Short mmCIF file of C-alpha atoms in Angstrom, two decimals:
data_model
loop_
_atom_site.label_atom_id
_atom_site.label_comp_id
_atom_site.label_asym_id
_atom_site.label_seq_id
_atom_site.Cartn_x
_atom_site.Cartn_y
_atom_site.Cartn_z
CA UNK X 1 -21.63 -4.54 35.81
CA UNK X 2 -22.22 -5.41 32.19
CA UNK X 3 -23.19 -9.07 31.97
CA UNK X 4 -23.52 -9.22 28.19
CA UNK X 5 -21.84 -12.14 26.52
CA UNK X 6 -21.17 -10.55 23.16
CA UNK X 7 -17.40 -10.68 23.31
CA UNK X 8 -15.67 -12.22 20.37
CA UNK X 9 -12.55 -12.96 18.51
CA UNK X 10 -9.88 -11.83 16.10
CA UNK X 11 -7.99 -12.81 13.05
CA UNK X 12 -4.28 -12.91 13.72
CA UNK X 13 -2.30 -11.98 10.66
CA UNK X 14 1.25 -13.25 10.60
CA UNK X 15 2.07 -11.77 7.22
CA UNK X 16 0.11 -9.49 4.95
CA UNK X 17 -1.02 -12.43 2.82
CA UNK X 18 -1.27 -15.36 5.25
CA UNK X 19 -4.20 -15.26 7.65
CA UNK X 20 -5.51 -17.65 10.27
CA UNK X 21 -9.22 -18.10 9.78
CA UNK X 22 -11.62 -18.63 12.65
CA UNK X 23 -14.02 -21.56 12.55
CA UNK X 24 -16.30 -23.42 14.88
CA UNK X 25 -18.75 -21.10 16.58
CA UNK X 26 -21.69 -22.14 18.72
CA UNK X 27 -24.33 -19.59 17.82
CA UNK X 28 -25.29 -17.23 15.04
CA UNK X 29 -24.53 -14.32 17.36
CA UNK X 30 -21.01 -15.59 18.04
CA UNK X 31 -20.54 -16.18 14.32
CA UNK X 32 -21.60 -12.61 13.51
CA UNK X 33 -19.30 -11.15 16.16
CA UNK X 34 -16.39 -13.32 15.06
CA UNK X 35 -16.94 -12.21 11.47
CA UNK X 36 -16.99 -8.56 12.56
CA UNK X 37 -13.82 -8.98 14.63
CA UNK X 38 -12.10 -10.84 11.80
CA UNK X 39 -12.95 -8.10 9.35
CA UNK X 40 -11.65 -5.40 11.68
CA UNK X 41 -8.44 -7.34 12.39
CA UNK X 42 -7.78 -7.87 8.67
CA UNK X 43 -8.34 -4.19 7.85
CA UNK X 44 -6.05 -3.06 10.68
CA UNK X 45 -3.37 -5.60 9.76
CA UNK X 46 -3.46 -4.26 6.20
CA UNK X 47 -2.02 -0.97 7.46
CA UNK X 48 1.65 -0.69 6.53
CA UNK X 49 2.70 -0.07 10.15
CA UNK X 50 0.88 -3.10 11.60
CA UNK X 51 2.11 -6.68 11.49
CA UNK X 52 -0.74 -8.38 13.39
CA UNK X 53 -3.99 -7.45 15.08
CA UNK X 54 -6.16 -9.26 17.61
CA UNK X 55 -9.68 -7.98 18.23
CA UNK X 56 -12.25 -8.60 20.94
CA UNK X 57 -15.65 -6.93 20.60
CA UNK X 58 -17.83 -6.19 23.60
CA UNK X 59 -20.96 -4.16 23.02
CA UNK X 60 -19.94 -1.18 20.88
CA UNK X 61 -16.28 -1.35 21.95
CA UNK X 62 -13.42 -2.94 20.05
CA UNK X 63 -10.39 -3.97 22.12
CA UNK X 64 -7.30 -4.32 19.92
CA UNK X 65 -3.89 -5.76 20.56
CA UNK X 66 -1.55 -4.88 17.71
CA UNK X 67 1.98 -5.90 16.81
CA UNK X 68 3.68 -2.93 15.19
CA UNK X 69 6.24 -3.71 12.49
CA UNK X 70 9.86 -3.59 13.60
CA UNK X 71 10.79 -0.86 11.12
CA UNK X 72 8.11 1.60 12.25
CA UNK X 73 9.74 4.69 13.76
CA UNK X 74 8.37 5.66 17.16
CA UNK X 75 6.33 2.44 17.37
CA UNK X 76 2.80 3.16 18.67
CA UNK X 77 2.37 6.90 18.16
CA UNK X 78 -0.74 9.00 18.66
CA UNK X 79 -0.97 9.34 14.87
CA UNK X 80 -0.89 5.56 14.42
CA UNK X 81 -3.54 5.11 17.13
CA UNK X 82 -5.78 7.63 15.37
CA UNK X 83 -5.18 5.87 12.04
CA UNK X 84 -6.11 2.48 13.56
CA UNK X 85 -9.18 3.94 15.30
CA UNK X 86 -10.39 5.48 12.03
CA UNK X 87 -9.84 2.17 10.20
CA UNK X 88 -11.85 0.30 12.86
CA UNK X 89 -14.78 2.74 12.81
CA UNK X 90 -14.81 2.88 8.99
CA UNK X 91 -14.84 -0.93 8.87
CA UNK X 92 -17.64 -1.42 11.42
CA UNK X 93 -20.07 1.44 12.01
CA UNK X 94 -21.42 -0.26 15.14
CA UNK X 95 -18.11 0.29 16.94
CA UNK X 96 -18.18 3.56 18.88
CA UNK X 97 -15.18 3.05 21.19
CA UNK X 98 -11.76 1.72 20.27
CA UNK X 99 -9.09 0.73 22.79
CA UNK X 100 -5.68 -0.03 21.26
CA UNK X 101 -2.53 -1.42 22.82
CA UNK X 102 0.84 -2.42 21.42
CA UNK X 103 2.07 -3.45 24.88
CA UNK X 104 3.39 -7.01 24.44
CA UNK X 105 1.89 -8.25 27.72
CA UNK X 106 -1.57 -6.87 27.03
CA UNK X 107 -1.50 -7.97 23.38
CA UNK X 108 -0.59 -11.50 24.47
CA UNK X 109 -3.44 -11.49 27.00
CA UNK X 110 -5.88 -10.44 24.26
CA UNK X 111 -4.58 -13.16 21.89
CA UNK X 112 -4.88 -15.78 24.67
CA UNK X 113 -8.40 -14.64 25.50
CA UNK X 114 -9.37 -15.00 21.85
CA UNK X 115 -7.89 -18.51 21.68
CA UNK X 116 -9.83 -19.49 24.80
CA UNK X 117 -13.07 -18.11 23.33
CA UNK X 118 -12.45 -20.03 20.12
CA UNK X 119 -11.85 -23.18 22.16
CA UNK X 120 -15.29 -22.82 23.71
CA UNK X 121 -14.56 -21.19 27.06
CA UNK X 122 -17.65 -19.28 28.23
CA UNK X 123 -17.42 -15.69 27.08
CA UNK X 124 -18.92 -14.40 30.32
CA UNK X 125 -15.74 -15.49 32.10
CA UNK X 126 -13.77 -12.72 30.40
CA UNK X 127 -15.72 -9.68 31.63
CA UNK X 128 -13.34 -8.92 34.50
CA UNK X 129 -10.21 -9.42 32.40
CA UNK X 130 -11.55 -7.19 29.64
CA UNK X 131 -12.40 -4.47 32.15
CA UNK X 132 -8.90 -4.71 33.63
CA UNK X 133 -7.25 -4.46 30.20
CA UNK X 134 -9.47 -1.50 29.27
CA UNK X 135 -8.49 0.26 32.51
CA UNK X 136 -4.79 -0.29 31.74
CA UNK X 137 -5.13 0.98 28.17
CA UNK X 138 -7.36 3.97 28.95
CA UNK X 139 -6.67 5.07 32.50
CA UNK X 140 -9.25 7.30 34.14
CA UNK X 141 -8.24 10.92 33.65
#
């Protein structure tokens, strides 16, 4: 199993102009990853269809929980997923894989994970949960 500890955070956007900034990291690596995740979350939340985005980065994968705006027809469509994936990869060239969910349960789990990471919980403790979420978002074909 992957034992890397380079999982990070998000920037939750409650409106297009009001953002919650992330502060208080322990290492330069965490700071860099948090900055990358923040940047991705802001860019995704700037899409007209998206209200909020939470991002966790592990390796070259970005795990996103998104809140789609109420007025968006069809909610999370394949077209919207492709649009979000393109925005993520254009924002951060180091991201090769993008897993996106608008499922309220999974999005809440991602937001909670991010809050725990910000509060100082060891990142290594999230490996199993991240793998489980990734399996639920992208089932083996």
